Coordinates of C-alpha atoms in Angstrom, one line a residue:
X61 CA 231.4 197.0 33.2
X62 CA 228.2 196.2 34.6
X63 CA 227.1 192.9 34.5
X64 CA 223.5 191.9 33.9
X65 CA 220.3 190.3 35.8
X66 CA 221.7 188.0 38.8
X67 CA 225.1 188.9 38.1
X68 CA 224.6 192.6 39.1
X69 CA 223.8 191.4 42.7
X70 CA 227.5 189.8 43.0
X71 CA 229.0 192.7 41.6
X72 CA 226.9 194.8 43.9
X73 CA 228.1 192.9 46.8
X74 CA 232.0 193.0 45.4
X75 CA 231.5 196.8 44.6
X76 CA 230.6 197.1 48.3
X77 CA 233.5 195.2 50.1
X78 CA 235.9 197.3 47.8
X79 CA 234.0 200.6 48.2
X80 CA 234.2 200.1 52.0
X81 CA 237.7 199.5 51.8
X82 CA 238.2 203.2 50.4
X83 CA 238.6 202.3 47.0
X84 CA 237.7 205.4 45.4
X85 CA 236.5 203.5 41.7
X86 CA 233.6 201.0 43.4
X87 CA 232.6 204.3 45.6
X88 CA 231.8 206.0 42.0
X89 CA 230.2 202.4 40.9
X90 CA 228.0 201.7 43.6
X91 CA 226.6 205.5 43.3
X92 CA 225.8 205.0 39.5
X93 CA 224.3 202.1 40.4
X94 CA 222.3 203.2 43.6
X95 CA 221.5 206.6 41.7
X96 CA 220.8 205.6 37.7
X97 CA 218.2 202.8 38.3
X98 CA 220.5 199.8 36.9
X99 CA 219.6 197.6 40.2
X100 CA 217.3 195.5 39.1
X101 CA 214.4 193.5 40.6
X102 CA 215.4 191.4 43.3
X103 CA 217.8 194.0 44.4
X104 CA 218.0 197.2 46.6
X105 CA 215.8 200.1 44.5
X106 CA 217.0 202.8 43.5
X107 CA 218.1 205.1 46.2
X108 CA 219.0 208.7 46.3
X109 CA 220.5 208.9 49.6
X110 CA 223.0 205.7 48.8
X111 CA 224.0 207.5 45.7
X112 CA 224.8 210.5 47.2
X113 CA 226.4 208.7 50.2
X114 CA 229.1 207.1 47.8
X115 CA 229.6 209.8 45.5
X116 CA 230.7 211.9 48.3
X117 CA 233.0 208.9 49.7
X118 CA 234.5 209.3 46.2
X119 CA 234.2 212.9 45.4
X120 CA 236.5 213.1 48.8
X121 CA 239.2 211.4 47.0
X122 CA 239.3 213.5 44.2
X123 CA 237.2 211.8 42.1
X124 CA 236.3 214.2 39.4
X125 CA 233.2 212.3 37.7
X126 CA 232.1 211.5 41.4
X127 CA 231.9 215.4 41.8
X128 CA 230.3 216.0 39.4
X129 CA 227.6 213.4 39.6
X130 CA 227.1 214.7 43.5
X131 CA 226.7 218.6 42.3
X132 CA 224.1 217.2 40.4
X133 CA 222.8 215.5 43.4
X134 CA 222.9 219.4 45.5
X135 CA 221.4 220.6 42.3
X136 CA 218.6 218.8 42.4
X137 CA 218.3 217.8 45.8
X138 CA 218.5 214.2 45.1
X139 CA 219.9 212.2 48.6
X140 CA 221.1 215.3 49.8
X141 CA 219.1 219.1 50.5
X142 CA 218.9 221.2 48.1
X143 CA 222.6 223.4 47.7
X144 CA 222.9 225.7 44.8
X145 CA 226.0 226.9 46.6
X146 CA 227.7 223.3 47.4
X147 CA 226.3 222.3 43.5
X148 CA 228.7 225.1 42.0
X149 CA 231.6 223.9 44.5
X150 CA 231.6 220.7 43.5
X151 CA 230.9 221.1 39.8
X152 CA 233.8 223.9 40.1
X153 CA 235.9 221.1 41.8
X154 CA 235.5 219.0 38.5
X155 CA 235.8 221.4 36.4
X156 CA 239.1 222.4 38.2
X157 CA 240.6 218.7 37.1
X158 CA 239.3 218.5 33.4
X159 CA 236.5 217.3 33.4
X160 CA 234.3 218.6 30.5
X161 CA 231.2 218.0 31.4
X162 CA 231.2 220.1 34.7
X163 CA 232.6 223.4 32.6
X164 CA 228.8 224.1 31.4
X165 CA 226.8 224.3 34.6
X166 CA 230.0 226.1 36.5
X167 CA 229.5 228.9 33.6
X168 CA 226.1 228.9 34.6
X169 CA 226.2 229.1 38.2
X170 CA 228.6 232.5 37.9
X171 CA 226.4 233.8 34.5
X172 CA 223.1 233.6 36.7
X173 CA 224.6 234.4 40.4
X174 CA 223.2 230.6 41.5
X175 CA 225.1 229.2 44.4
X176 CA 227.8 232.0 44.1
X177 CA 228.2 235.8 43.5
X178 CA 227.5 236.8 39.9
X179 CA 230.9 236.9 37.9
X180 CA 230.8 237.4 34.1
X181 CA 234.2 237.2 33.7
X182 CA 233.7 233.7 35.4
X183 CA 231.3 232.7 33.2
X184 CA 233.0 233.5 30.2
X185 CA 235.9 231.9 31.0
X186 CA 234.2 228.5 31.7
X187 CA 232.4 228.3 29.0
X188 CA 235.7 229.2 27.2
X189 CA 237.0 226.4 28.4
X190 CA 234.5 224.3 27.7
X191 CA 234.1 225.5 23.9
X192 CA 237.4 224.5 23.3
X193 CA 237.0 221.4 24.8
X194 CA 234.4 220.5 22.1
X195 CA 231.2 220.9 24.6
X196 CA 228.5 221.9 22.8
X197 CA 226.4 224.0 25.4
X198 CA 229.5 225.5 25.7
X199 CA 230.0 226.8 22.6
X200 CA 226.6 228.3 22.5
X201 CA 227.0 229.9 25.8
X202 CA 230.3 231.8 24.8
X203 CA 228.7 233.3 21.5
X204 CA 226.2 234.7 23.6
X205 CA 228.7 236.2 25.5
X206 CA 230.6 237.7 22.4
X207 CA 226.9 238.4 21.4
X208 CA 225.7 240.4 24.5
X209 CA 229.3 241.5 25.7
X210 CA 228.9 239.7 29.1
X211 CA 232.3 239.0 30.3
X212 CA 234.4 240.1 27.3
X213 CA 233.7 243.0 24.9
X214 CA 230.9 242.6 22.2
X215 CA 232.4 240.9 19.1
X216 CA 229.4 240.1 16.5
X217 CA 232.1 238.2 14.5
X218 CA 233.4 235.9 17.2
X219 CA 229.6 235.4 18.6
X220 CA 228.8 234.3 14.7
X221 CA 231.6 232.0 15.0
X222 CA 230.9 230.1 17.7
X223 CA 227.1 230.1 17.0
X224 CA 227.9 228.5 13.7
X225 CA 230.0 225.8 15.2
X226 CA 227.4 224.7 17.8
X227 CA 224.9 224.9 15.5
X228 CA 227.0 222.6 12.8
X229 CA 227.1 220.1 16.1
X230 CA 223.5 220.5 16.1
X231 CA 222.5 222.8 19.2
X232 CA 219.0 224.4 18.1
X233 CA 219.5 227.5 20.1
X234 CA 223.0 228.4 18.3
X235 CA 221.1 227.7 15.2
X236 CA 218.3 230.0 16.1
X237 CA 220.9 232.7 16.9
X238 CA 222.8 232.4 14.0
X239 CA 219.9 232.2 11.6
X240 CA 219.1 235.8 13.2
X241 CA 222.7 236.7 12.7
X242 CA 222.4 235.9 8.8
X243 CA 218.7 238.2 8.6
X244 CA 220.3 241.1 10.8
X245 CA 223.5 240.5 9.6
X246 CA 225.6 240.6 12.5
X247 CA 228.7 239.2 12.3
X248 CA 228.4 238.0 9.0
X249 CA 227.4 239.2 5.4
X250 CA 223.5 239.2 5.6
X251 CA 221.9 236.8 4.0
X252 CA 217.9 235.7 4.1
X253 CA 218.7 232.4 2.3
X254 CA 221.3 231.4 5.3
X255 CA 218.6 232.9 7.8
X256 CA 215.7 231.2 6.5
X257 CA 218.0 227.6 6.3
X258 CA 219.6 228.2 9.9
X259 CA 215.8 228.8 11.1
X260 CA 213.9 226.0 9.5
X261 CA 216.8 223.7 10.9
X262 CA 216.4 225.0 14.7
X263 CA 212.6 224.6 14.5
X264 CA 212.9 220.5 12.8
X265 CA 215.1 220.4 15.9
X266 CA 212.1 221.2 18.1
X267 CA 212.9 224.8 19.0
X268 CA 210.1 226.7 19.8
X269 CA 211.4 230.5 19.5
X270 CA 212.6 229.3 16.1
X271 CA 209.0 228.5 15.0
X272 CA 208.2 232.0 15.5
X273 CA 210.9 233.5 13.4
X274 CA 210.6 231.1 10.7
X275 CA 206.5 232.5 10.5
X276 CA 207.8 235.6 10.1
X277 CA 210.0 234.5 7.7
X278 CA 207.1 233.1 5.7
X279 CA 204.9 235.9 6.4
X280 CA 207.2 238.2 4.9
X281 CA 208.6 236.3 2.2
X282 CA 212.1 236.5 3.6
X283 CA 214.5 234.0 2.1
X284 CA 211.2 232.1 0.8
X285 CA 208.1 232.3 -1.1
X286 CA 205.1 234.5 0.9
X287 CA 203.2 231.6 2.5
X288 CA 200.9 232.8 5.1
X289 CA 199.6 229.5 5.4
X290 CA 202.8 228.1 6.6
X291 CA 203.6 231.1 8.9
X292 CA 200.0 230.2 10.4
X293 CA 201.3 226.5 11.2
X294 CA 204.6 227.8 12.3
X295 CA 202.8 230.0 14.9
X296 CA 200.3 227.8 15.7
X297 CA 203.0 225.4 16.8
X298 CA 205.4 228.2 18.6
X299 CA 202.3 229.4 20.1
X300 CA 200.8 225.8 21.8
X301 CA 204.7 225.6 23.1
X302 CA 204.1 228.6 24.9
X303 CA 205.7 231.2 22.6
X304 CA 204.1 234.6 23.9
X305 CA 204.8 236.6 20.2
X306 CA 203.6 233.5 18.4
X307 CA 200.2 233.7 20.5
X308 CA 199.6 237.1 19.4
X309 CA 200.1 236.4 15.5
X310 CA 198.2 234.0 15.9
X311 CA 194.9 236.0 17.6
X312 CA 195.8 239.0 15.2
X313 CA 195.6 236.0 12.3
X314 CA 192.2 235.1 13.8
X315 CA 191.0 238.7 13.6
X316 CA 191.8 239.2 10.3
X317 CA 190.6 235.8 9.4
X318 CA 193.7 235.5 7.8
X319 CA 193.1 231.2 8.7

């Protein structure tokens, strides 16, 4: 527990004496507090290079949540350069003891080649993992796997399966996929009532590719009522987010002073 306002300066000094005495728990402590801006006023600021400094004292000792927090620091060259290849080693190193949140960007790393050789089969099995773990991103990431066969043969039923679960958790982008799973009807029984519903929830959610889709969806009058001047708005909005197809609509909608 952290305690607050003058009290954090005590437990600063006591996270210290313990931290430099090896203990591997006040070595994570003192690089949450140097690295996540709870020192307050009064007190050392934060400080990139401190954090990094500890989490590695920790992440020596096998500290999996002290791994993880310094790939993040390689990743994003906080306190340390820059490393997409020490990033992956470290997250891989966390991952290696359980700890979910490192099974996501490890998938990553091996699905994009960054820090490491490109392995599929890497990927896949990380984000496995991690999907039956409960982590969200994970779930996503796997369906696309299914989806696009990258790492396992294509399975539109599995990919549907997965898609559906993240996007019951909420993930916008598993509910944008599965929304075009339900219009195409890939791994499922097609259905423009499910796409339409899976759609309008990705783009509440914020998701900008969604927006499109669900213009087209009004456009066309698929799994709604023809309203051309809610696939205008729709557009409008994927377009200002920086939606390339939503820009054209909404030129060609211009042209055709269809607004």
């Amino acid at each position: 527990l952290h305690p607050e306002g003058k009290s954090l300066e005590k437990a600063l000094y006591w996270y210290t004496r313990a931290a430099e005495a090896d203990d591997d728990e006040s070595q994570c402590q003192l690089g949450n507090l140097y690295g996540s801006g709870e020192i307050r006023s009064g007190l050392p600021e934060e400080n990139d290079e401190k954090a990094a400094y500890w989490y590695q004292k920790a992440a020596d000792q096998g500290v999996a949540k002290a791994q993880y927090s310094l790939a993040f620091c390689y990743e994003q060259g906080k306190g340390v350069k820059r490393s997409l290849s020490k990033a992956r080693e470290w997250y891989e190193r966390a991952a290696s003891q359980g700890h979910h949140p490192a099974y996501y960007p490890v998938g990553q790393s091996y699905l994009n080649g960054k820090g490491t050789p490109k392995d599929e089969r890497k990927a896949f099995y990380w984000f496995e993992k991690g999907a039956l773990s409960g982590n969200v991103k994970c779930k996503t990431s796997l369906a696309t796997c299914y989806h696009y066969g990258k790492g396992v043969d294509k399975n539109f039923s599995e990919a549907a399966r997965w898609y559906e679960d993240a996007a019951k958790d909420g993930d916008t982008r598993a509910q944008l996929h599965l929304g075009l799973c339900y219009e195409k009807g890939n791994g499922v029984r097609r259905s423009l009532q499910d796409a339409f519903y899976w759609l309008d929830k990705s783009s509440s959610g914020g998701n900008i590719r969604a927006k499109y889709h669900l213009g087209r969806m009004h456009e066309s009058g698929m799994g709604t009522v023809v309203s051309l001047e809610e696939a205008f708005k729709c557009y409008r909005d994927a377009a200002e987010g920086g939606e390339v197809q939503a820009q054209c609509s909404v030129a060609w909608a211009i042209r055709q002073d269809r607004v």
